[in-house]
């Protein structure tokens, strides 16, 4: 059974009902807020939900608006959560606890449902969009006095642990349609652990995390480092271990616990990138040996041997079949139009 992401669109309703529908949806599924917008007459918005058991993730897209959560609305209903959002669209803003911040695409920001706040989105070239992780306060081992210092502060996710978390969230939303029931508990725990590790990193409070969460965070950093350095033919276990201040033996053990080896995982990721490039029509003129070198294969023959073993045919034949399918699909699309 596939679960995926359930997305609702205001455009499924008549224009005069869309804004009220949105306000009711957000107040019921996220937290009661009061919303105003110059686009209320024809409010084009969408909201998606991924229920991961341990945590919930929401995707939102909406035009410029202003929102406020008052003490009265908090008394009416409080889910007692921290909302950790990755901004992926136009500029937004939030004010809470004396802090004010503007957030652009690629920023991470957090707020607390138990305290008043104001927020919104500015008019821009496109809608405001965000991926929001709803973190139950009961699941956070970090003291609220420290966490409160992070509220309404934009954190760029261009590097470090912020980039790891942002990349994970984008992938989670993109691949949500392929999730099955066994995935839910595992991904829920992983989402919570990565969010906690991100917050602990900001607060320099990694010692408050469980050993399991610290290990998952370490693996996330290792994987991100390897992905960034796949083109380096000298990417060795020793170099990776030294970069992360662990022994080679412990590094190998971490991957063994995942049911693989470091060497096998690196080879698989290199092959997957090569496979994607070979199927890309925009790269059709690039020689195979250039693609091989881009992803860390010193010789095209090394790529050919590993590629055939994994995918059943050599890179040249795979490229020909993939590009032929892409051309046929494009021709069919032009014919239907």
Tab-separated table of C-alpha atoms in Angstrom:
chain	number	residue	atom	x	y	z
A	1	UNK	CA	0.000	0.000	0.000
A	2	UNK	CA	1.336	3.415	-1.010
A	3	UNK	CA	0.730	6.398	1.259
A	4	UNK	CA	2.281	9.443	-0.373
A	5	UNK	CA	1.323	13.039	0.114
A	6	UNK	CA	-2.284	14.199	0.118
A	7	UNK	CA	-2.530	17.663	-1.469
A	8	UNK	CA	-5.635	19.860	-1.480
A	9	UNK	CA	-6.114	22.829	-3.823
A	10	UNK	CA	-8.307	25.865	-3.295
A	11	UNK	CA	-8.916	25.987	-7.049
A	12	UNK	CA	-11.143	22.925	-6.675
A	13	UNK	CA	-13.701	25.340	-5.168
A	14	UNK	CA	-15.512	28.404	-6.561
A	15	UNK	CA	-13.447	31.609	-6.146
A	16	UNK	CA	-15.725	33.070	-3.456
A	17	UNK	CA	-15.208	29.998	-1.219
A	18	UNK	CA	-11.437	29.566	-1.536
A	19	UNK	CA	-10.203	31.981	1.129
A	20	UNK	CA	-12.569	30.755	3.848
A	21	UNK	CA	-11.676	27.166	2.993
A	22	UNK	CA	-7.966	27.945	3.363
A	23	UNK	CA	-8.433	29.697	6.710
A	24	UNK	CA	-10.487	26.807	8.088
A	25	UNK	CA	-7.996	24.222	6.802
A	26	UNK	CA	-4.967	25.905	8.385
A	27	UNK	CA	-6.724	26.627	11.664
A	28	UNK	CA	-7.896	23.026	11.954
A	29	UNK	CA	-4.842	21.135	10.697
A	30	UNK	CA	-2.008	23.424	11.875
A	31	UNK	CA	-3.138	25.911	14.569
A	32	UNK	CA	-5.913	28.515	14.822
A	33	UNK	CA	-4.778	31.796	13.254
A	34	UNK	CA	-6.450	34.906	11.855
A	35	UNK	CA	-5.603	35.579	8.216
A	36	UNK	CA	-6.077	38.596	5.948
A	37	UNK	CA	-5.105	38.907	2.303
A	38	UNK	CA	-5.563	41.258	-0.629
A	39	UNK	CA	-6.101	38.105	-2.696
A	40	UNK	CA	-9.110	36.872	-0.676
A	41	UNK	CA	-11.512	37.317	-3.611
A	42	UNK	CA	-9.707	34.604	-5.579
A	43	UNK	CA	-7.328	32.866	-3.183
A	44	UNK	CA	-5.153	30.369	-5.037
A	45	UNK	CA	-3.429	28.099	-2.538
A	46	UNK	CA	-2.644	24.471	-1.805
A	47	UNK	CA	-1.690	22.393	1.210
A	48	UNK	CA	-0.254	18.890	1.373
A	49	UNK	CA	0.186	16.558	4.324
A	50	UNK	CA	2.573	13.676	4.981
A	51	UNK	CA	1.755	11.731	8.136
A	52	UNK	CA	4.943	10.052	9.348
A	53	UNK	CA	3.506	8.758	12.622
A	54	UNK	CA	6.130	10.350	14.877
A	55	UNK	CA	5.914	13.727	13.150
A	56	UNK	CA	3.803	15.352	10.475
A	57	UNK	CA	5.084	17.328	7.512
A	58	UNK	CA	3.012	19.930	5.666
A	59	UNK	CA	3.635	21.612	2.332
A	60	UNK	CA	2.014	24.978	1.636
A	61	UNK	CA	1.707	27.329	-1.318
A	62	UNK	CA	-0.208	30.617	-1.049
A	63	UNK	CA	-0.270	34.249	-2.230
A	64	UNK	CA	0.657	37.309	-0.155
A	65	UNK	CA	-1.111	37.398	3.217
A	66	UNK	CA	-0.801	38.383	6.870
A	67	UNK	CA	-1.568	36.104	9.801
A	68	UNK	CA	-1.704	36.482	13.566
A	69	UNK	CA	-2.004	33.996	16.434
A	70	UNK	CA	-3.384	35.749	19.489
A	71	UNK	CA	-3.560	34.689	23.162
A	72	UNK	CA	-7.285	34.058	22.687
A	73	UNK	CA	-6.613	31.695	19.748
A	74	UNK	CA	-3.953	29.908	21.775
A	75	UNK	CA	-6.442	29.363	24.597
A	76	UNK	CA	-8.914	27.967	22.084
A	77	UNK	CA	-6.459	25.322	20.850
A	78	UNK	CA	-2.747	24.718	21.194
A	79	UNK	CA	-1.066	21.673	19.613
A	80	UNK	CA	2.053	22.484	21.715
A	81	UNK	CA	4.486	22.225	18.847
A	82	UNK	CA	7.489	23.924	17.378
A	83	UNK	CA	6.998	24.565	13.682
A	84	UNK	CA	10.238	24.211	11.723
A	85	UNK	CA	9.846	25.515	8.175
A	86	UNK	CA	11.998	25.408	5.063
A	87	UNK	CA	11.102	28.319	2.774
A	88	UNK	CA	11.087	27.259	-0.874
A	89	UNK	CA	9.195	30.155	-2.510
A	90	UNK	CA	8.765	33.916	-2.272
A	91	UNK	CA	9.855	36.036	0.687
A	92	UNK	CA	8.030	35.633	3.991
A	93	UNK	CA	8.314	37.194	7.458
A	94	UNK	CA	7.569	36.267	11.068
A	95	UNK	CA	7.631	38.031	14.430
A	96	UNK	CA	7.604	36.251	17.790
A	97	UNK	CA	8.975	36.941	21.245
A	98	UNK	CA	10.488	40.271	20.238
A	99	UNK	CA	12.305	38.769	17.246
A	100	UNK	CA	11.517	39.754	13.658
A	101	UNK	CA	12.929	38.146	10.547
A	102	UNK	CA	12.486	37.950	6.791
A	103	UNK	CA	12.952	34.576	5.140
A	104	UNK	CA	13.740	33.846	1.527
A	105	UNK	CA	13.967	30.636	-0.455
A	106	UNK	CA	16.513	28.330	1.175
A	107	UNK	CA	16.072	29.653	4.712
A	108	UNK	CA	14.993	27.624	7.742
A	109	UNK	CA	12.941	29.249	10.503
A	110	UNK	CA	11.055	28.094	13.596
A	111	UNK	CA	8.183	29.375	15.718
A	112	UNK	CA	6.194	28.201	18.767
A	113	UNK	CA	2.441	27.568	18.657
A	114	UNK	CA	2.137	28.241	22.407
A	115	UNK	CA	3.068	31.928	22.149
A	116	UNK	CA	1.570	34.746	20.067
A	117	UNK	CA	3.137	35.492	16.706
A	118	UNK	CA	2.526	37.374	13.479
A	119	UNK	CA	3.689	36.360	10.070
A	120	UNK	CA	2.969	36.442	6.412
A	121	UNK	CA	4.192	36.555	2.851
A	122	UNK	CA	4.992	39.430	0.518
A	123	UNK	CA	3.832	39.751	-3.059
A	124	UNK	CA	6.462	38.279	-5.321
A	125	UNK	CA	7.017	36.754	-8.743
A	126	UNK	CA	5.514	33.510	-7.488
A	127	UNK	CA	3.600	32.162	-4.488
A	128	UNK	CA	5.039	31.737	-1.038
A	129	UNK	CA	5.903	28.085	-0.482
A	130	UNK	CA	7.170	26.201	2.535
A	131	UNK	CA	7.769	22.709	3.894
A	132	UNK	CA	6.866	22.616	7.593
A	133	UNK	CA	7.878	19.944	10.112
A	134	UNK	CA	5.552	19.885	13.111
A	135	UNK	CA	7.713	19.012	16.133
A	136	UNK	CA	5.841	17.971	19.296
A	137	UNK	CA	7.441	19.692	22.279
A	138	UNK	CA	7.219	16.438	24.217
A	139	UNK	CA	9.698	14.882	21.745
A	140	UNK	CA	12.413	17.504	22.194
A	141	UNK	CA	15.151	16.689	24.734
A	142	UNK	CA	16.369	20.291	24.525
A	143	UNK	CA	15.419	22.827	27.242
A	144	UNK	CA	12.736	25.276	26.112
A	145	UNK	CA	14.780	28.192	27.466
A	146	UNK	CA	17.455	27.412	24.897
A	147	UNK	CA	15.095	26.538	22.052
A	148	UNK	CA	13.230	29.829	22.522
A	149	UNK	CA	16.410	31.656	21.510
A	150	UNK	CA	15.992	30.206	18.004
A	151	UNK	CA	12.436	31.433	17.440
A	152	UNK	CA	11.845	33.813	14.534
A	153	UNK	CA	15.464	33.719	13.370
A	154	UNK	CA	16.153	32.835	9.739
A	155	UNK	CA	18.961	30.306	9.267
A	156	UNK	CA	20.374	30.000	5.728
A	157	UNK	CA	20.433	26.384	4.589
A	158	UNK	CA	23.168	26.812	2.015
A	159	UNK	CA	25.740	24.752	3.902
A	160	UNK	CA	26.458	22.629	6.936
A	161	UNK	CA	23.708	20.832	8.796
A	162	UNK	CA	21.084	23.232	7.483
A	163	UNK	CA	21.841	22.079	3.934
A	164	UNK	CA	21.576	18.437	5.005
A	165	UNK	CA	18.158	18.978	6.592
A	166	UNK	CA	16.897	21.093	3.680
A	167	UNK	CA	18.018	18.517	1.135
A	168	UNK	CA	16.362	15.741	3.112
A	169	UNK	CA	13.044	17.625	3.321
A	170	UNK	CA	12.999	18.367	-0.397
A	171	UNK	CA	13.711	14.718	-1.174
A	172	UNK	CA	11.053	13.560	1.296
A	173	UNK	CA	8.388	15.680	-0.393
A	174	UNK	CA	9.538	14.698	-3.895
A	175	UNK	CA	9.566	10.963	-3.136
A	176	UNK	CA	6.512	10.891	-0.875
A	177	UNK	CA	4.342	9.254	-3.547
A	178	UNK	CA	6.499	6.127	-3.424
A	179	UNK	CA	6.248	5.651	0.357
A	180	UNK	CA	4.739	2.454	1.694
A	181	UNK	CA	3.523	1.572	5.176
A	182	UNK	CA	6.886	0.156	6.324
A	183	UNK	CA	8.533	3.449	5.317
A	184	UNK	CA	6.413	5.592	7.625
A	185	UNK	CA	7.835	4.746	11.025
A	186	UNK	CA	11.408	4.740	9.738
A	187	UNK	CA	11.062	8.074	7.963
A	188	UNK	CA	9.188	9.612	10.875
A	189	UNK	CA	12.027	8.754	13.237
A	190	UNK	CA	14.630	9.952	10.714
A	191	UNK	CA	12.819	13.262	10.186
A	192	UNK	CA	12.587	13.883	13.921
A	193	UNK	CA	16.217	12.905	14.500
A	194	UNK	CA	17.535	15.180	11.739
A	195	UNK	CA	15.442	18.112	12.965
A	196	UNK	CA	16.665	17.573	16.536
A	197	UNK	CA	20.261	17.278	15.363
A	198	UNK	CA	19.912	20.546	13.432
A	199	UNK	CA	18.540	22.378	16.477
A	200	UNK	CA	21.152	20.845	18.799
A	201	UNK	CA	23.885	21.920	16.394
A	202	UNK	CA	22.633	25.512	16.455
A	203	UNK	CA	22.535	25.440	20.262
A	204	UNK	CA	25.799	23.529	20.698
A	205	UNK	CA	23.822	20.996	22.725
A	206	UNK	CA	24.608	17.706	20.966
A	207	UNK	CA	25.175	16.090	24.364
A	208	UNK	CA	21.419	16.325	24.994
A	209	UNK	CA	20.656	14.009	22.085
A	210	UNK	CA	20.291	10.239	22.324
A	211	UNK	CA	23.141	8.076	20.986
A	212	UNK	CA	20.844	6.941	18.158
A	213	UNK	CA	20.120	10.518	17.093
A	214	UNK	CA	23.791	11.478	17.237
A	215	UNK	CA	24.671	8.465	15.096
A	216	UNK	CA	22.010	9.309	12.513
A	217	UNK	CA	23.267	12.894	12.385
A	218	UNK	CA	26.827	11.665	11.873
A	219	UNK	CA	25.701	9.413	9.032
A	220	UNK	CA	23.851	12.313	7.425
A	221	UNK	CA	27.006	14.450	7.548
A	222	UNK	CA	29.115	11.620	6.107
A	223	UNK	CA	26.685	10.982	3.265
A	224	UNK	CA	26.497	14.688	2.428
A	225	UNK	CA	30.305	14.948	2.432
A	226	UNK	CA	30.641	11.932	0.145
A	227	UNK	CA	27.973	13.228	-2.263
A	228	UNK	CA	29.813	16.534	-2.480
A	229	UNK	CA	33.116	14.800	-3.231
A	230	UNK	CA	32.103	11.930	-5.520
A	231	UNK	CA	34.227	13.345	-8.337
A	232	UNK	CA	37.365	12.890	-6.239
A	233	UNK	CA	38.938	9.600	-7.316
A	234	UNK	CA	40.957	9.681	-4.090
A	235	UNK	CA	37.864	9.669	-1.878
A	236	UNK	CA	39.080	6.925	0.481
A	237	UNK	CA	37.680	5.567	3.748
A	238	UNK	CA	40.703	7.023	5.559
A	239	UNK	CA	40.083	10.516	4.147
A	240	UNK	CA	36.388	10.343	5.058
A	241	UNK	CA	37.103	9.070	8.565
A	242	UNK	CA	39.703	11.775	9.211
A	243	UNK	CA	37.312	14.469	7.968
A	244	UNK	CA	34.729	13.341	10.548
A	245	UNK	CA	37.161	12.619	13.396
A	246	UNK	CA	36.354	8.911	13.638
A	247	UNK	CA	38.313	5.736	12.985
A	248	UNK	CA	38.113	3.868	9.696
A	249	UNK	CA	36.864	0.842	11.619
A	250	UNK	CA	33.967	2.799	13.121
A	251	UNK	CA	33.166	4.332	9.729
A	252	UNK	CA	32.920	0.886	8.183
A	253	UNK	CA	30.779	-0.295	11.094
A	254	UNK	CA	28.282	2.541	10.517
A	255	UNK	CA	27.688	1.382	6.956
A	256	UNK	CA	27.576	-2.279	7.928
A	257	UNK	CA	24.680	-1.418	10.247
A	258	UNK	CA	22.919	-0.050	7.159
A	259	UNK	CA	23.345	-3.377	5.393
A	260	UNK	CA	26.085	-2.254	3.018
A	261	UNK	CA	29.715	-1.174	2.897
A	262	UNK	CA	31.135	2.298	2.380
A	263	UNK	CA	32.855	1.263	-0.851
A	264	UNK	CA	29.681	-0.294	-2.253
A	265	UNK	CA	27.600	2.758	-1.345
A	266	UNK	CA	30.053	5.165	-2.991
A	267	UNK	CA	30.129	3.021	-6.135
A	268	UNK	CA	26.328	2.885	-6.249
A	269	UNK	CA	25.963	6.662	-5.895
A	270	UNK	CA	28.539	7.247	-8.637
A	271	UNK	CA	26.721	4.831	-10.930
A	272	UNK	CA	23.354	6.453	-10.211
A	273	UNK	CA	24.725	9.879	-11.120
A	274	UNK	CA	26.310	8.504	-14.290
A	275	UNK	CA	23.059	6.812	-15.210
A	276	UNK	CA	21.144	10.085	-14.810
A	277	UNK	CA	23.673	11.978	-16.955
A	278	UNK	CA	23.607	9.333	-19.673
A	279	UNK	CA	19.813	9.640	-19.895
A	280	UNK	CA	19.887	13.456	-20.001
A	281	UNK	CA	19.257	14.739	-23.568
A	282	UNK	CA	21.079	17.993	-22.748
A	283	UNK	CA	24.278	15.958	-22.163
A	284	UNK	CA	23.951	13.775	-25.259
A	285	UNK	CA	27.053	15.286	-26.881
A	286	UNK	CA	29.294	14.694	-23.874
A	287	UNK	CA	31.660	11.736	-24.263
A	288	UNK	CA	31.099	8.895	-21.821
A	289	UNK	CA	34.626	9.208	-20.454
A	290	UNK	CA	33.851	12.814	-19.434
A	291	UNK	CA	30.764	11.689	-17.535
A	292	UNK	CA	32.765	8.877	-15.948
A	293	UNK	CA	35.459	11.306	-14.729
A	294	UNK	CA	32.838	13.742	-13.431
A	295	UNK	CA	31.673	11.117	-10.947
A	296	UNK	CA	34.997	9.659	-9.875
A	297	UNK	CA	35.679	6.878	-12.394
A	298	UNK	CA	39.302	7.269	-13.462
A	299	UNK	CA	38.800	5.265	-16.658
A	300	UNK	CA	35.730	4.809	-18.836
A	301	UNK	CA	36.430	1.062	-18.703
A	302	UNK	CA	35.916	1.122	-14.930
A	303	UNK	CA	32.503	2.705	-15.436
A	304	UNK	CA	31.594	0.271	-18.208
A	305	UNK	CA	32.372	-2.809	-16.101
A	306	UNK	CA	30.492	-1.591	-13.011
A	307	UNK	CA	27.594	-0.184	-15.062
A	308	UNK	CA	27.035	-3.450	-16.925
A	309	UNK	CA	27.153	-5.419	-13.671
A	310	UNK	CA	24.506	-3.206	-12.070
A	311	UNK	CA	22.190	-2.343	-14.975
A	312	UNK	CA	22.702	-5.247	-17.374
A	313	UNK	CA	24.097	-3.334	-20.364
A	314	UNK	CA	27.058	-1.062	-21.122
A	315	UNK	CA	26.775	2.733	-20.763
A	316	UNK	CA	26.717	3.330	-24.544
A	317	UNK	CA	23.723	1.045	-25.065
A	318	UNK	CA	21.903	2.424	-22.023
A	319	UNK	CA	22.369	5.980	-23.298
A	320	UNK	CA	21.056	5.057	-26.745
A	321	UNK	CA	17.908	3.420	-25.317
A	322	UNK	CA	17.261	6.223	-22.820
A	323	UNK	CA	17.650	9.001	-25.387
A	324	UNK	CA	15.490	7.116	-27.898
A	325	UNK	CA	12.706	6.870	-25.294
A	326	UNK	CA	13.078	10.568	-24.447
A	327	UNK	CA	12.827	11.533	-28.142
A	328	UNK	CA	9.760	9.351	-28.657
A	329	UNK	CA	8.059	10.826	-25.598
A	330	UNK	CA	8.770	14.352	-26.835
A	331	UNK	CA	7.417	13.525	-30.306
A	332	UNK	CA	4.245	12.043	-28.775
A	333	UNK	CA	3.760	15.187	-26.712
A	334	UNK	CA	4.045	17.418	-29.795
A	335	UNK	CA	1.591	15.164	-31.712
A	336	UNK	CA	-1.037	15.347	-28.911
A	337	UNK	CA	-0.772	19.135	-28.853
